[in-house]
C-alpha positions as a LaTeX table, in Angstrom:
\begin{tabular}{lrrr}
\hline
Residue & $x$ (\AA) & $y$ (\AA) & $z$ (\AA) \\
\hline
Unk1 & 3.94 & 21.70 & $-21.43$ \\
Unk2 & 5.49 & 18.39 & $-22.15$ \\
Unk3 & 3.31 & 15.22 & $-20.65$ \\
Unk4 & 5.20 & 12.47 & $-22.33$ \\
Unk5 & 5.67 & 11.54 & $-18.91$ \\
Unk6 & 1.64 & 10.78 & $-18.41$ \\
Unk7 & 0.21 & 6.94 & $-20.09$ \\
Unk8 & $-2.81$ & 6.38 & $-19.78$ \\
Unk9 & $-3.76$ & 2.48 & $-19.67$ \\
Unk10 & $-7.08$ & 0.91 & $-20.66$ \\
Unk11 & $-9.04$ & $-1.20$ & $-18.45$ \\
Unk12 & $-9.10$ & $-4.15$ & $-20.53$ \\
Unk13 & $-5.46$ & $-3.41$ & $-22.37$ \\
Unk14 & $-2.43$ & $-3.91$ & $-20.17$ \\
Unk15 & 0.45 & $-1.46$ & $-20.62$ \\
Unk16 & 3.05 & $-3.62$ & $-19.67$ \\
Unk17 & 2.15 & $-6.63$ & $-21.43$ \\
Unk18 & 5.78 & $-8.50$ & $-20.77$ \\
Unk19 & 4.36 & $-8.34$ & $-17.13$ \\
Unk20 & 1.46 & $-10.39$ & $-17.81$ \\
Unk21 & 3.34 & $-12.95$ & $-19.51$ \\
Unk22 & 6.47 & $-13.15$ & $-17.00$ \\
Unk23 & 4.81 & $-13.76$ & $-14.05$ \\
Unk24 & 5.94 & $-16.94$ & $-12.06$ \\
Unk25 & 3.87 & $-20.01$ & $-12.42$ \\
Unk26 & 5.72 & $-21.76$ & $-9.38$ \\
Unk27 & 3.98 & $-20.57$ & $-6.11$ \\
Unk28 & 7.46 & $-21.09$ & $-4.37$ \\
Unk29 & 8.32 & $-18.43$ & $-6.48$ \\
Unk30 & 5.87 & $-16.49$ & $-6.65$ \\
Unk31 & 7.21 & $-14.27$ & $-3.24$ \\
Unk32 & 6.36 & $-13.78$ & 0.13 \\
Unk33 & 3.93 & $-11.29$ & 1.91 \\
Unk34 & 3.44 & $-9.96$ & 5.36 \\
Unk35 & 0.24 & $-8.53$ & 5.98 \\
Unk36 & $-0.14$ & $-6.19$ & 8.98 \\
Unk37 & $-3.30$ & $-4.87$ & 10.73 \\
Unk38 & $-6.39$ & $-4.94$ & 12.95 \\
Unk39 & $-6.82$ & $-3.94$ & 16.45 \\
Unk40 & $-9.54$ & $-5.35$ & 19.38 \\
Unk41 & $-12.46$ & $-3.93$ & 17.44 \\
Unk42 & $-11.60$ & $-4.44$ & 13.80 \\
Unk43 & $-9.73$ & $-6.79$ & 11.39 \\
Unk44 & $-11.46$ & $-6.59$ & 8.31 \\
Unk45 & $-8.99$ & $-4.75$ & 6.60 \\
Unk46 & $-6.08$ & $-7.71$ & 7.00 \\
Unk47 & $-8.44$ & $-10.44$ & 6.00 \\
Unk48 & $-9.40$ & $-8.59$ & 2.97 \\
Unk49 & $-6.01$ & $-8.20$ & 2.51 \\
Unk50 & $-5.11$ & $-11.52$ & 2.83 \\
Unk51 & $-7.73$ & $-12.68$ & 0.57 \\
Unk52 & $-6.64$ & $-10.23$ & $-2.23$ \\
Unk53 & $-3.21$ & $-10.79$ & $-1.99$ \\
Unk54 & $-4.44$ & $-14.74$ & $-2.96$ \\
Unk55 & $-6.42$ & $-13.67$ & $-5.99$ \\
Unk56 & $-3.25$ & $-11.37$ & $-7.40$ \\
Unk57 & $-1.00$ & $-14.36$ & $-6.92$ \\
Unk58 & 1.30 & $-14.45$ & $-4.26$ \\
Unk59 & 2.92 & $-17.30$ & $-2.87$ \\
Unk60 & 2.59 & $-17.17$ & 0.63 \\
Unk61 & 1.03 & $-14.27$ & 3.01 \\
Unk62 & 1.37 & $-14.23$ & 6.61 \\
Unk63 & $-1.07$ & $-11.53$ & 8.77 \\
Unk64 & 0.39 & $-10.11$ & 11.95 \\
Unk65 & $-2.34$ & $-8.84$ & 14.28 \\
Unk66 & $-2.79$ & $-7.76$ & 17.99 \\
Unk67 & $-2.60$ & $-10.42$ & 20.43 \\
Unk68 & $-5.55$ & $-9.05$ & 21.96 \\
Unk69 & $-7.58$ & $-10.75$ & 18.99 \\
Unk70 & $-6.04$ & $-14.41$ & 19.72 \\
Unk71 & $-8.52$ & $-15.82$ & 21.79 \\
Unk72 & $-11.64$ & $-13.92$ & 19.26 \\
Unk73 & $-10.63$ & $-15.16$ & 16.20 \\
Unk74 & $-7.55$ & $-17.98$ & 16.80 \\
Unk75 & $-6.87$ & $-19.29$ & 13.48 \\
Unk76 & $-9.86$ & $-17.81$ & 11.73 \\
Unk77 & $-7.45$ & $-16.33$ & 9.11 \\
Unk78 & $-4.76$ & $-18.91$ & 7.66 \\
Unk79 & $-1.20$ & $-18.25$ & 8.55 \\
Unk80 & $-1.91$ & $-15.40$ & 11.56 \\
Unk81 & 0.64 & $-14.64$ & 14.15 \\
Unk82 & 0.62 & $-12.43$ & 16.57 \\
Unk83 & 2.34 & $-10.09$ & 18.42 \\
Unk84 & 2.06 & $-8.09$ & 21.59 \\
Unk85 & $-1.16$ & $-4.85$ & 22.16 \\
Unk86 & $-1.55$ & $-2.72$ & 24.66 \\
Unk87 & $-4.68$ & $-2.04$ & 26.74 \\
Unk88 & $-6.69$ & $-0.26$ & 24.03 \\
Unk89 & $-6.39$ & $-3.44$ & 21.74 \\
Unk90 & $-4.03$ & $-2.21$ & 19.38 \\
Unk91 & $-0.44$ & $-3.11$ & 18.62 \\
Unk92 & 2.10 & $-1.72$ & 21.54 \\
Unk93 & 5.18 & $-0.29$ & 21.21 \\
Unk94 & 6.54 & $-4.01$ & 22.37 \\
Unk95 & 5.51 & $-5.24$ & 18.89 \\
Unk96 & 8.12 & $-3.83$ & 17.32 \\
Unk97 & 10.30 & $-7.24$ & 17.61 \\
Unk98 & 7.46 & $-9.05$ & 15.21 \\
Unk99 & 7.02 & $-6.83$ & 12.90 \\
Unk100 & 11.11 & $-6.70$ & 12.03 \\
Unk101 & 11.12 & $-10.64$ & 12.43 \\
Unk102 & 7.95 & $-11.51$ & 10.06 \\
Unk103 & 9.29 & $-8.45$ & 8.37 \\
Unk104 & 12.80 & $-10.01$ & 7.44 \\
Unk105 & 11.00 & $-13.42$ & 6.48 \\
Unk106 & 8.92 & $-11.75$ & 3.94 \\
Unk107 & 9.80 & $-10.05$ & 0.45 \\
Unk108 & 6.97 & $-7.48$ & 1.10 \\
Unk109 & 5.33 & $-5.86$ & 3.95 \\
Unk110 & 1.55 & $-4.17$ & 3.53 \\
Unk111 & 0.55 & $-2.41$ & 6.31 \\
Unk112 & $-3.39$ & $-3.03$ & 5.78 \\
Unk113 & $-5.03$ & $-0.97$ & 7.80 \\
Unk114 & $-7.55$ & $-1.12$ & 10.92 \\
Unk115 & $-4.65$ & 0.11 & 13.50 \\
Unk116 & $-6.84$ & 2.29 & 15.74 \\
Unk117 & $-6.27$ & 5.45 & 16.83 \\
Unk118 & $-3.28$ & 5.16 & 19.17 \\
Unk119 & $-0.47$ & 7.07 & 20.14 \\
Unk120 & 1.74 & 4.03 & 20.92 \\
Unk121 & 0.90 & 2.47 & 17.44 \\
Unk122 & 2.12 & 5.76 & 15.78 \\
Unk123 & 5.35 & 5.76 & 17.73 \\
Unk124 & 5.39 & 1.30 & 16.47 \\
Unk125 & 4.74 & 2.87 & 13.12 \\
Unk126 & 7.63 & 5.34 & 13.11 \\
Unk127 & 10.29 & 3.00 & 14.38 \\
Unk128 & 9.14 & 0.53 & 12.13 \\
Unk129 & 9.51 & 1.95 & 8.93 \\
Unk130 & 12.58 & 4.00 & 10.58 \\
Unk131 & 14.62 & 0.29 & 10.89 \\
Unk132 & 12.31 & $-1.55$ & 7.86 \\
Unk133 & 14.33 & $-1.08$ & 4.45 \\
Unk134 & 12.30 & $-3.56$ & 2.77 \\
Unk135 & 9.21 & $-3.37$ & 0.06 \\
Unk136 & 6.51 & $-1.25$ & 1.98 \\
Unk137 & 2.98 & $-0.89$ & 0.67 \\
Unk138 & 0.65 & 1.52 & 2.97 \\
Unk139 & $-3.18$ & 2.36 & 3.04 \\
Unk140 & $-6.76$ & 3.03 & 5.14 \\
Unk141 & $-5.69$ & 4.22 & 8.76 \\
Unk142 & $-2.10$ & 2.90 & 8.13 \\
Unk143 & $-1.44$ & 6.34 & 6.08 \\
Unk144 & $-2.90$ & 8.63 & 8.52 \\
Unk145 & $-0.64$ & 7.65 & 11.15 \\
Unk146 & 2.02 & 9.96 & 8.74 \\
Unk147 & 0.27 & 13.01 & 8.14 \\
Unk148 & 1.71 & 14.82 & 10.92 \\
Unk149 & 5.50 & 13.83 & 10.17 \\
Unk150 & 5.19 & 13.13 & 6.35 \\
Unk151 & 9.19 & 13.27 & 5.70 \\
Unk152 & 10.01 & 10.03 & 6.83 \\
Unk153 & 7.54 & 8.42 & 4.69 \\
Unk154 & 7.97 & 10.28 & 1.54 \\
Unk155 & 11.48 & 10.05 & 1.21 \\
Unk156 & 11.26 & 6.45 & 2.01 \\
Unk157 & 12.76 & 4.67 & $-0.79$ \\
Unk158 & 10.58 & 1.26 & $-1.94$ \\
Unk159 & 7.72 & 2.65 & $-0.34$ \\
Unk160 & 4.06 & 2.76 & $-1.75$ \\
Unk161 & 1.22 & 4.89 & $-0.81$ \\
Unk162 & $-2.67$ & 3.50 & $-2.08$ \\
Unk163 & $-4.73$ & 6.29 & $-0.66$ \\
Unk164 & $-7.77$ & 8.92 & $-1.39$ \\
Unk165 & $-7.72$ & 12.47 & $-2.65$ \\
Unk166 & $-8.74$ & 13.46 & 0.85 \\
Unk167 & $-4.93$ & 11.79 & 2.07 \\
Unk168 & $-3.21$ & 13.26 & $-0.22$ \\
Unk169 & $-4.22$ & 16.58 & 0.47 \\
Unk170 & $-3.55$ & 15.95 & 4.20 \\
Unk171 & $-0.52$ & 14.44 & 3.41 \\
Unk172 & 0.62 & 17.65 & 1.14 \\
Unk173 & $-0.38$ & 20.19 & 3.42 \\
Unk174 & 1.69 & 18.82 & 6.06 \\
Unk175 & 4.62 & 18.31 & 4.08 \\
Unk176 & 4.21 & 22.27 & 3.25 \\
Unk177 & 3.89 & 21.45 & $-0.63$ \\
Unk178 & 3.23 & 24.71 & $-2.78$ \\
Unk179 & 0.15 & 23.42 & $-5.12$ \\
Unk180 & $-3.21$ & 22.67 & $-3.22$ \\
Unk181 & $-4.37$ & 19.46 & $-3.99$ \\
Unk182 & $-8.15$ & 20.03 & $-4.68$ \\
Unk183 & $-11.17$ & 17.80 & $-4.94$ \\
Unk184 & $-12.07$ & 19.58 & $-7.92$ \\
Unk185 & $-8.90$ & 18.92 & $-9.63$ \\
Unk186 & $-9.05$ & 17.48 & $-13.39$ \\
Unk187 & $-6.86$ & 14.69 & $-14.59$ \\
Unk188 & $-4.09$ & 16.54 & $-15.60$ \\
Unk189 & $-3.76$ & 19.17 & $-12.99$ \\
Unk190 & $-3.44$ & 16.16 & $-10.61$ \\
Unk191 & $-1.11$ & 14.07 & $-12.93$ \\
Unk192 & 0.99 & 16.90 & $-13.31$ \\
Unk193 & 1.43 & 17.63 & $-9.44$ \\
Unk194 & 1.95 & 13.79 & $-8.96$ \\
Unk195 & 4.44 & 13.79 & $-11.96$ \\
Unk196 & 6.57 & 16.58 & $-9.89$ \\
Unk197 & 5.54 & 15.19 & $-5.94$ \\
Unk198 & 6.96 & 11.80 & $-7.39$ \\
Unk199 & 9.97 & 13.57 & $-9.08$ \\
Unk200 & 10.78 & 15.36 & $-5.79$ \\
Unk201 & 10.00 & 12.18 & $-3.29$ \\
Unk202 & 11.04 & 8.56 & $-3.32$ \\
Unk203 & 7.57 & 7.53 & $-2.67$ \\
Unk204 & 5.42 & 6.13 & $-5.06$ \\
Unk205 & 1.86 & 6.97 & $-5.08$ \\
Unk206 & $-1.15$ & 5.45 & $-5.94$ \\
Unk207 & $-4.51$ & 7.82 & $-5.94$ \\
Unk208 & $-8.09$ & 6.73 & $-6.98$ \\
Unk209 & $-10.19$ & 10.47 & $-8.19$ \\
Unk210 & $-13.06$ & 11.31 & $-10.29$ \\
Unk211 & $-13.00$ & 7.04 & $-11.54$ \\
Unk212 & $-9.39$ & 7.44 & $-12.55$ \\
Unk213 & $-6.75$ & 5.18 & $-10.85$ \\
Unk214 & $-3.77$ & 6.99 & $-11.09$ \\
Unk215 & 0.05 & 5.85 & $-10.25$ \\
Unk216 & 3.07 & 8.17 & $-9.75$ \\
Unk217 & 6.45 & 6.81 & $-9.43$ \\
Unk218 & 10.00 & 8.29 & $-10.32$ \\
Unk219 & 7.69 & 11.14 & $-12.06$ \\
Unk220 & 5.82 & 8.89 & $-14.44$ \\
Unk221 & 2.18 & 8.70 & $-14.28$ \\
Unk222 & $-0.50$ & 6.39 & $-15.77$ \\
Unk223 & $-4.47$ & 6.36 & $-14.85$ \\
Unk224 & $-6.70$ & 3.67 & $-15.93$ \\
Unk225 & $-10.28$ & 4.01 & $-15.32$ \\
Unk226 & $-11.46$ & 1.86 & $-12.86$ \\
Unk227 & $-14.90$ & 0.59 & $-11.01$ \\
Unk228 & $-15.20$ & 2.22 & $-8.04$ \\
Unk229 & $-15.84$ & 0.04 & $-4.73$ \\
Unk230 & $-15.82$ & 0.68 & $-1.38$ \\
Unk231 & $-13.05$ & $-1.36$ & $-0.91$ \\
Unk232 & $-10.76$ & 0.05 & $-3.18$ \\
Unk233 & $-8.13$ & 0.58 & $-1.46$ \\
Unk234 & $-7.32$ & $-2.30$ & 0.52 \\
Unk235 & $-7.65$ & $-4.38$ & $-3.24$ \\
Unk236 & $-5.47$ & $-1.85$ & $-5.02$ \\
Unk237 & $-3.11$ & $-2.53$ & $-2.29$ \\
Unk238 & $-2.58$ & $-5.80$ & $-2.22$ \\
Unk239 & $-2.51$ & $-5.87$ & $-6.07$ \\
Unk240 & 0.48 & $-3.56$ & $-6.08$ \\
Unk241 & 2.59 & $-5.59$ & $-2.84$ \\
Unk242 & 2.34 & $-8.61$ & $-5.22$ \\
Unk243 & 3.11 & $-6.91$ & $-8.44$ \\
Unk244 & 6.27 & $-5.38$ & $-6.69$ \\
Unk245 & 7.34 & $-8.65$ & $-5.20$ \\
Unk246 & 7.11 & $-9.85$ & $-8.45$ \\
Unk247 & 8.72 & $-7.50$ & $-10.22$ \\
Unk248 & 11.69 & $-5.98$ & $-8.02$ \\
Unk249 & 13.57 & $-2.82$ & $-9.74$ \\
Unk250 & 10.52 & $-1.95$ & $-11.93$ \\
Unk251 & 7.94 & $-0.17$ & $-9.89$ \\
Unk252 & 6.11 & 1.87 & $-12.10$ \\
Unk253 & 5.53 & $-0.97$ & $-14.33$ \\
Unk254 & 4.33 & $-3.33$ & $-11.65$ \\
Unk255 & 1.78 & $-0.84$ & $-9.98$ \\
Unk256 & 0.43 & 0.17 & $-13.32$ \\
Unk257 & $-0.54$ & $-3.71$ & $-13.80$ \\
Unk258 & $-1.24$ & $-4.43$ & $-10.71$ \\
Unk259 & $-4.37$ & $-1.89$ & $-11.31$ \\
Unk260 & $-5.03$ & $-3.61$ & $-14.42$ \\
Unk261 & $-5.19$ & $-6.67$ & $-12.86$ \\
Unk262 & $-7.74$ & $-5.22$ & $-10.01$ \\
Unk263 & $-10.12$ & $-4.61$ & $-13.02$ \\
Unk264 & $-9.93$ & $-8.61$ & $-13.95$ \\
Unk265 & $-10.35$ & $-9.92$ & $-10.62$ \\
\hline
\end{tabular}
């Protein structure tokens, strides 16, 4: 079988090397993130985020939480709005109005993580991405939320998914796809069903297994071996917004640096 589609990128080696040298040295231009996230009980995963999306060199990040965290944390996290939560703490169906707003204002949108388990968040989530057409990067908690209705999300165009083995395989059993996605898989079993779930879906996916990173997008793959941390995804992902902002029309190129550039920072 033909894997000219599959690169595989060294840790300390850069595939894209014109990336690397390209990027914008004027923070004005350097693009604009919204970070979204956190609930009553949590908001780890948008401060990471925020903090991540610093180190990969973005311009500006703003981080949308609950309202219902206003009076805990205030202006704990630089550049936070906020926008309306229901009684459980997490964002209401009411929040919709932010997210489009900081949404329009920003070249990216990362949904972080840290949502809560809420049935009114998953409806926000839906009609969100559903009226959204901009850059979307999704992880943690954030990608569960489209397990059960996986269409919308993988036919999303300019649309990135940084999530485990485990999501995937959720994520491909609901959306009824023919190959099991195993734990056990080896590299190129998995390459090869991203190469065709990538080749069949506008989505673009990004899957740590087994110390590989890989990234699908438009049926081209690349893995890089990576440390693993327990915080992998929420550093992959803010890596990859940037990269994206960055780079607008080449996604393939700017994910598979932006994991690079997770192993140098």
């Amino acid at each position: 079988m033909d894997h000219t589609y599959w690169q595989k990128q060294a840790n300390n080696q850069a595939l894209f090397e014109d990336l690397l040298w390209s990027r914008p040295e004027n923070k004005r231009l350097a693009g604009k993130l919204l970070v979204v996230g956190g609930n009553l009980h949590g908001f780890a995963a948008p401060a990471e985020a925020y903090d991540q999306a610093a180190k990969a060199g973005i311009g500006t990040t703003k981080v949308l939480l609950p309202n219902a965290l206003q009076k805990t944390i205030g202006q704990l996290i630089e550049n936070t709005e906020f926008a309306p939560s229901n009684k459980s703490g997490s964002f209401s169906k009411q929040a919709l109005g932010e997210w489009l707003a900081f949404a329009t204002w920003a070249d990216g949108v990362l949904l972080a993580g840290d949502l809560g388990r809420n049935s009114e968040t998953a409806i926000l989530l839906e009609s969100f991405i559903g009226k959204y057409n901009g850059l979307l990067t999704i992880t943690k908690d954030s990608a569960d939320y489209f397990t059960n209705q996986p269409a919308g999300i993988l036919e999303r165009p300019q649309t990135t998914l940084v999530i485990t083995i485990a999501q995937l395989q959720k994520l491909c059993t609901a959306a009824k796809w023919p190959t099991p996605i195993k734990f056990s898989m080896l590299a190129l079993p998995l390459a090869e069903q991203l190469h065709q779930l990538t080749n069949t879906y506008a989505v673009n996916l990004v899957v740590l297994h087994n110390d590989l990173m890989f990234v699908a997008s438009g049926g081209e793959v690349s893995t890089t071996s990576v440390p693993q941390t327990e915080s992998w995804r929420i550093k992959t992902a803010a890596h990859c917004a940037v990269w994206q902002i960055q780079n607008p029309g080449r996604p393939f190129e700017a994910l598979t640096t932006a994991v690079y550039s997770t192993c140098k920072s």
